[in-house]
Coordinates of C-alpha atoms and ligand atoms in Angstrom, one line a residue:
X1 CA -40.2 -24.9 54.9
X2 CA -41.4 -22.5 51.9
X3 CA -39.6 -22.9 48.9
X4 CA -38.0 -20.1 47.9
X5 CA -38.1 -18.8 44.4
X6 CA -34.3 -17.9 43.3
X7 CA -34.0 -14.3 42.9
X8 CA -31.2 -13.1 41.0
X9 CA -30.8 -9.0 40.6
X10 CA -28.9 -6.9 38.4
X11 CA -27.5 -3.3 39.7
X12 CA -26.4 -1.6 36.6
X13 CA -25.3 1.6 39.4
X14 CA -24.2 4.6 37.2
X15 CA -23.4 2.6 33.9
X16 CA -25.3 2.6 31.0
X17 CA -26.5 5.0 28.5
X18 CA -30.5 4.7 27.0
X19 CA -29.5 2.6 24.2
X20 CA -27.2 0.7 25.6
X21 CA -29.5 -0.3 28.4
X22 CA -32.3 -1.0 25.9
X23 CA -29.6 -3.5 24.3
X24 CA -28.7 -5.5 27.2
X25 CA -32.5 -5.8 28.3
X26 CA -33.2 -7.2 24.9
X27 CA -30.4 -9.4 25.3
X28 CA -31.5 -10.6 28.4
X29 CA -34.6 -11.5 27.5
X30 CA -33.5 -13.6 24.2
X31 CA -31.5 -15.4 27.0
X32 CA -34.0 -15.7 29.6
X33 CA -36.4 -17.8 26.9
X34 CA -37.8 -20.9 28.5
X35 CA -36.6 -20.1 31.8
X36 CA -38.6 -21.2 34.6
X37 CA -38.8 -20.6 38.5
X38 CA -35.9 -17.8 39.2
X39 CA -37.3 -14.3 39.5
X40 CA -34.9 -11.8 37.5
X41 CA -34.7 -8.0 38.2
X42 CA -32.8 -5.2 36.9
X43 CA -32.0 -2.3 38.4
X44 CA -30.7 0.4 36.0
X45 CA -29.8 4.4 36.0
X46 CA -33.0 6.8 36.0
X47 CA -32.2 7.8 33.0
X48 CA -33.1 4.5 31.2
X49 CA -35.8 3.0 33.4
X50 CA -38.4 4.0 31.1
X51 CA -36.9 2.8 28.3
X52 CA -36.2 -0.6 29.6
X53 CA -39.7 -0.9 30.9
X54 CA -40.6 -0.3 27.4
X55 CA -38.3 -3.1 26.1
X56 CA -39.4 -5.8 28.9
X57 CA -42.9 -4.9 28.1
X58 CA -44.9 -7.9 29.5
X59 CA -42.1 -10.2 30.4
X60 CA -41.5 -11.4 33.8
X61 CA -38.5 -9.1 34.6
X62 CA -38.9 -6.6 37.7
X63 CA -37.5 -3.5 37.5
X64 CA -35.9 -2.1 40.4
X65 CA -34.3 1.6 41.2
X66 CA -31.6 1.9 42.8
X67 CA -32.6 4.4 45.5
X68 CA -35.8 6.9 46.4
X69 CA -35.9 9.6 48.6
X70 CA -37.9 9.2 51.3
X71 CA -40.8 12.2 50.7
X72 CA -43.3 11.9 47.8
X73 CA -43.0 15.2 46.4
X74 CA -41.6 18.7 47.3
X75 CA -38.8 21.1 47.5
X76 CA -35.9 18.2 47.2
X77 CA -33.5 19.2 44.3
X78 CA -31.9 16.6 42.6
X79 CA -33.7 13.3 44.7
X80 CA -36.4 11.1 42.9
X81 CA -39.9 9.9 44.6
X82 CA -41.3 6.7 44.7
X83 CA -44.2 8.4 43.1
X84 CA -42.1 9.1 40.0
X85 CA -40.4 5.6 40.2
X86 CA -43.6 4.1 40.1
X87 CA -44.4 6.0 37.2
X88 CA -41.3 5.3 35.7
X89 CA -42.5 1.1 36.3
X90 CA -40.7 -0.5 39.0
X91 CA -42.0 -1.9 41.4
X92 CA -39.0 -2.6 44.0
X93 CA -36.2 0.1 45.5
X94 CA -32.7 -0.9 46.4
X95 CA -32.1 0.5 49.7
X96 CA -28.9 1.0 51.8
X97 CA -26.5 0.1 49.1
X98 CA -23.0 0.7 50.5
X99 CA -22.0 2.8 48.0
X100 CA -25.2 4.8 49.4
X101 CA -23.8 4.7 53.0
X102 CA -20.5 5.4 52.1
X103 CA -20.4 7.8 49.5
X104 CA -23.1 9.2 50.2
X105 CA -23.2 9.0 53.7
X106 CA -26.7 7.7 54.1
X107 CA -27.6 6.7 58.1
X108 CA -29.9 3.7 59.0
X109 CA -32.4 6.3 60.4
X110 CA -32.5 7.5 56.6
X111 CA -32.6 3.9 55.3
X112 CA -35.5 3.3 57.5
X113 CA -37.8 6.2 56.0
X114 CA -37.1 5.4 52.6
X115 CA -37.9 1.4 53.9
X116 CA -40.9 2.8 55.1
X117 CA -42.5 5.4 52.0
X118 CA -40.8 2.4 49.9
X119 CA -43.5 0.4 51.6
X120 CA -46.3 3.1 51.9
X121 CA -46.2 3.4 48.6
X122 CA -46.5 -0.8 47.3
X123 CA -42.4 -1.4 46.5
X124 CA -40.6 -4.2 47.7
X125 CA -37.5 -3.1 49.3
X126 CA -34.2 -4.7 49.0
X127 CA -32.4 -3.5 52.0
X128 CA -28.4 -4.0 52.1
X129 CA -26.6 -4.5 54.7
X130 CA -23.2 -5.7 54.8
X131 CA -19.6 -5.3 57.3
X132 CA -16.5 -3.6 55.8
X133 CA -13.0 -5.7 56.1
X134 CA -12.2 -3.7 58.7
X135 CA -15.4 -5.0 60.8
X136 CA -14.4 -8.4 59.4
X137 CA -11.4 -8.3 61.2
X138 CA -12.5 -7.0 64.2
X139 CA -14.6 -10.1 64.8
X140 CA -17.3 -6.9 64.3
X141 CA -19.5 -8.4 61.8
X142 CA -22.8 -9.5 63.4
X143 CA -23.2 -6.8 65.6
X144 CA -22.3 -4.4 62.8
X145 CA -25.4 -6.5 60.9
X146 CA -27.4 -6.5 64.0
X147 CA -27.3 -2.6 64.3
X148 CA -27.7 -1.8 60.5
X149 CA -30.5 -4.3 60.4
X150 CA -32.3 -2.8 63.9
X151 CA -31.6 0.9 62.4
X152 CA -32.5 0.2 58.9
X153 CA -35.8 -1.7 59.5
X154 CA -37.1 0.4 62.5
X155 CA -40.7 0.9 61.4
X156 CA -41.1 -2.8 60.6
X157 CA -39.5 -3.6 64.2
X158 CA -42.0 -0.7 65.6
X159 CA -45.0 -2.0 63.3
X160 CA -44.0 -5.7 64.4
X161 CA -44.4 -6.4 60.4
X162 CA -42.1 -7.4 57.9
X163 CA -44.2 -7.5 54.4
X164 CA -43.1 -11.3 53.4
X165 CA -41.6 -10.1 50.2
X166 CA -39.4 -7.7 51.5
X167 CA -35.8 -8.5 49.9
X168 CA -32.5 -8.7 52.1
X169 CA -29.3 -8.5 50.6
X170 CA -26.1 -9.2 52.3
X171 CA -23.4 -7.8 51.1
X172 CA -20.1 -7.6 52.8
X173 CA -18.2 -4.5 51.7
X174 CA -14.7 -6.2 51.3
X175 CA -16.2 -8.1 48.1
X176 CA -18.2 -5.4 46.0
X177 CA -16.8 -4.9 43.1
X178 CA -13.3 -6.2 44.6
X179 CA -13.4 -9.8 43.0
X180 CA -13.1 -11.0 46.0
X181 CA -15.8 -13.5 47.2
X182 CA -17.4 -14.6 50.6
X183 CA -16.6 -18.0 50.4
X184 CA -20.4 -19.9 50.2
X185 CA -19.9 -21.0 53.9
X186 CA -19.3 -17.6 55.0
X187 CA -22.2 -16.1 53.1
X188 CA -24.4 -18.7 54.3
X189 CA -22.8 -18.2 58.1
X190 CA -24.4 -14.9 58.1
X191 CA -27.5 -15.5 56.1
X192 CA -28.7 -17.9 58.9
X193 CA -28.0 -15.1 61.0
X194 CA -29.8 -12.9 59.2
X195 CA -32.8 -15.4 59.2
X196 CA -32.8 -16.4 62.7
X197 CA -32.9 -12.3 63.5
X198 CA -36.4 -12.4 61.3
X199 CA -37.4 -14.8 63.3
X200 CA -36.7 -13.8 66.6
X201 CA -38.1 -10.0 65.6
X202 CA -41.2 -11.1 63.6
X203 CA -42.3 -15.0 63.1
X204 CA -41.0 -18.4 61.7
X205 CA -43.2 -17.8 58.6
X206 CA -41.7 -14.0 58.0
X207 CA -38.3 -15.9 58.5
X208 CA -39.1 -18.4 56.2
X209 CA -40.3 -16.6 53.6
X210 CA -38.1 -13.5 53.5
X211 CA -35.3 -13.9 50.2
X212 CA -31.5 -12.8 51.3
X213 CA -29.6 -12.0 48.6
X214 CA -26.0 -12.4 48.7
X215 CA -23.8 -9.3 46.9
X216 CA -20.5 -9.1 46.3
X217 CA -18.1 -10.4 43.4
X218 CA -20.7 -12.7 42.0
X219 CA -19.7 -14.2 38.7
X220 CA -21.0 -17.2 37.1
X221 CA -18.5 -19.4 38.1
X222 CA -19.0 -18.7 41.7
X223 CA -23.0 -18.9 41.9
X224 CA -23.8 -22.6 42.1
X225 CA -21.7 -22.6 44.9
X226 CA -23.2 -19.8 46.7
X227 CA -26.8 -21.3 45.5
X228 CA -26.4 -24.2 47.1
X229 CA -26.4 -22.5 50.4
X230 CA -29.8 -23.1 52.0
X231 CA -30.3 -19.7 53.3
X232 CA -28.9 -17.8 50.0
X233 CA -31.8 -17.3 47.9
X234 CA -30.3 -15.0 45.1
X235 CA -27.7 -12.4 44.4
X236 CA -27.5 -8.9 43.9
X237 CA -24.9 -8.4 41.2
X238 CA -22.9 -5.3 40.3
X239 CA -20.3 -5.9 37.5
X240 CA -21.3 -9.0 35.8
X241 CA -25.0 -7.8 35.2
X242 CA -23.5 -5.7 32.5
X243 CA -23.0 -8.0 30.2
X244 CA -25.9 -10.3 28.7
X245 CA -23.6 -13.0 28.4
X246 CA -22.4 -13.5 32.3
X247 CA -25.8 -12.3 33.4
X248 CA -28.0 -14.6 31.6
X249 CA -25.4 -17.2 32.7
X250 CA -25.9 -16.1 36.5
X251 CA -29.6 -16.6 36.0
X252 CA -29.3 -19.7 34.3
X253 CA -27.2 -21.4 37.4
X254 CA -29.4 -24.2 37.7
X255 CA -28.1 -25.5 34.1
X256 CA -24.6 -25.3 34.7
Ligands
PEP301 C1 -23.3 -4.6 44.0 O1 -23.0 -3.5 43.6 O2 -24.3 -4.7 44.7 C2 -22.3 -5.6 43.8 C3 -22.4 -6.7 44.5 O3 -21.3 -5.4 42.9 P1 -20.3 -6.5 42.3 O4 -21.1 -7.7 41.8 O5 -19.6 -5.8 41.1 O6 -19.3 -6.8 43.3

């Protein structure tokens, strides 16, 4: 099996003003000194991405944004390119947040063009997917995950390619921002599921290399828990990525 390089992801969503987002970059990099083997990525506002490229300079934090439209150019008012975000530094896209399908009603047929100009264009994608409680209860969730995964990832399906690094983050809906948590054996429940879906779509290498991220309530008292999961490879993490101290501590989980 590949070993997996810990990927742990900060979504700053709409939070953050230039300076402030300069600060806690800087403050994450004091904290991140001497830290080996975890790959750390930040994903803040438009606004700042600039900015906080400028601040991480050469250091080994990605920069993500937190959405692209799916054309490169063109009469679009108000949506941002991957052109433009490439400019801008980054070098992966979150896709399909929830708060993207919900709020603003984004379909897996749109998920799937921005996966695929995400692509086109040299990101890595981190494609979300995740069951609301509702599904949950329904005893739902994994075809829910089947059809948002089948929807979302089309063009790979269609290509019969899934780039290696492509990122996949689970995140159930019931624990965003909630405080509630998928316990680790339910996270890890679905992330096999998840895996053994790459598998049976691509190859046992795509399967085995591919990182799922788990998303939802992740603090650092709950991540060596979730860690330890052999098929959770990282996190994607809203509210406790806005603080230096409890991110820095989420990407130090090895020490604790
Ligand atoms: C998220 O926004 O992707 C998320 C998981 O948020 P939180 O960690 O605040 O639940």
């Amino acid at each position: 099996m590949t070993d997996r390089i810990p990927f742990i992801a900060g979504n700053w969503k709409m939070n953050l003003n230039i300076d402030e987002s300069v600060n806690l970059v800087n403050a994450t990099l004091k904290g991140m000194r001497d830290l080996e083997d975890v790959d750390v990525l930040i994903a803040p506002p438009f606004t700042a991405l600039s900015a906080v490229k400028q601040a991480t300079g050469k250091s080994r934090i990605l920069l993500a944004a937190q959405n692209m439209y799916s054309e490169t150019s063109g009469a679009y008012t108000g949506e941002i390119s991957g052109k433009m975000l490439r400019e801008a530094g980054c070098t992966h896209v979150i896709l399909g947040h929830s708060e993207r399908r919900s709020l603003f009603k984004e379909t897996n047929e749109m998920i799937d063009l921005k996966v695929r100009a995400a692509v086109a264009l040299g990101f890595i994608p981190i494609v979300c997917i995740g069951e609301s409680l509702e599904e949950r209860e329904a005893g739902t969730t994994f075809e829910v995950l089947r059809n948002q995964l089948e929807g979302s990832l089309r063009n790979f399906i269609k290509e019969q390619f899934m780039p290696y690094d492509t990122i996949l983050a689970y995140e159930p809906v019931w624990a965003i921002g909630t405080g509630l948590t998928a316990t680790p054996g339910q996270a890890q429940e679905v992330h096999k599921f998840i895996r053994e879906w790459v598998g049976k779509g691509f190859d046992s290498e795509t399967a085995d290399r591919v990182r799922i991220l788990y998303g939802g309530s992740v603090k650092p008292d709950n991540i060596s828990d979730l860690m330890s999961e052999e098929d959770i490879d990282g996190a994607l993490v809203g509210g406790a990525s806005l603080k230096a101290d409890s991110f820095v501590q989420l990407i130090r989980f090895k020490e604790k």
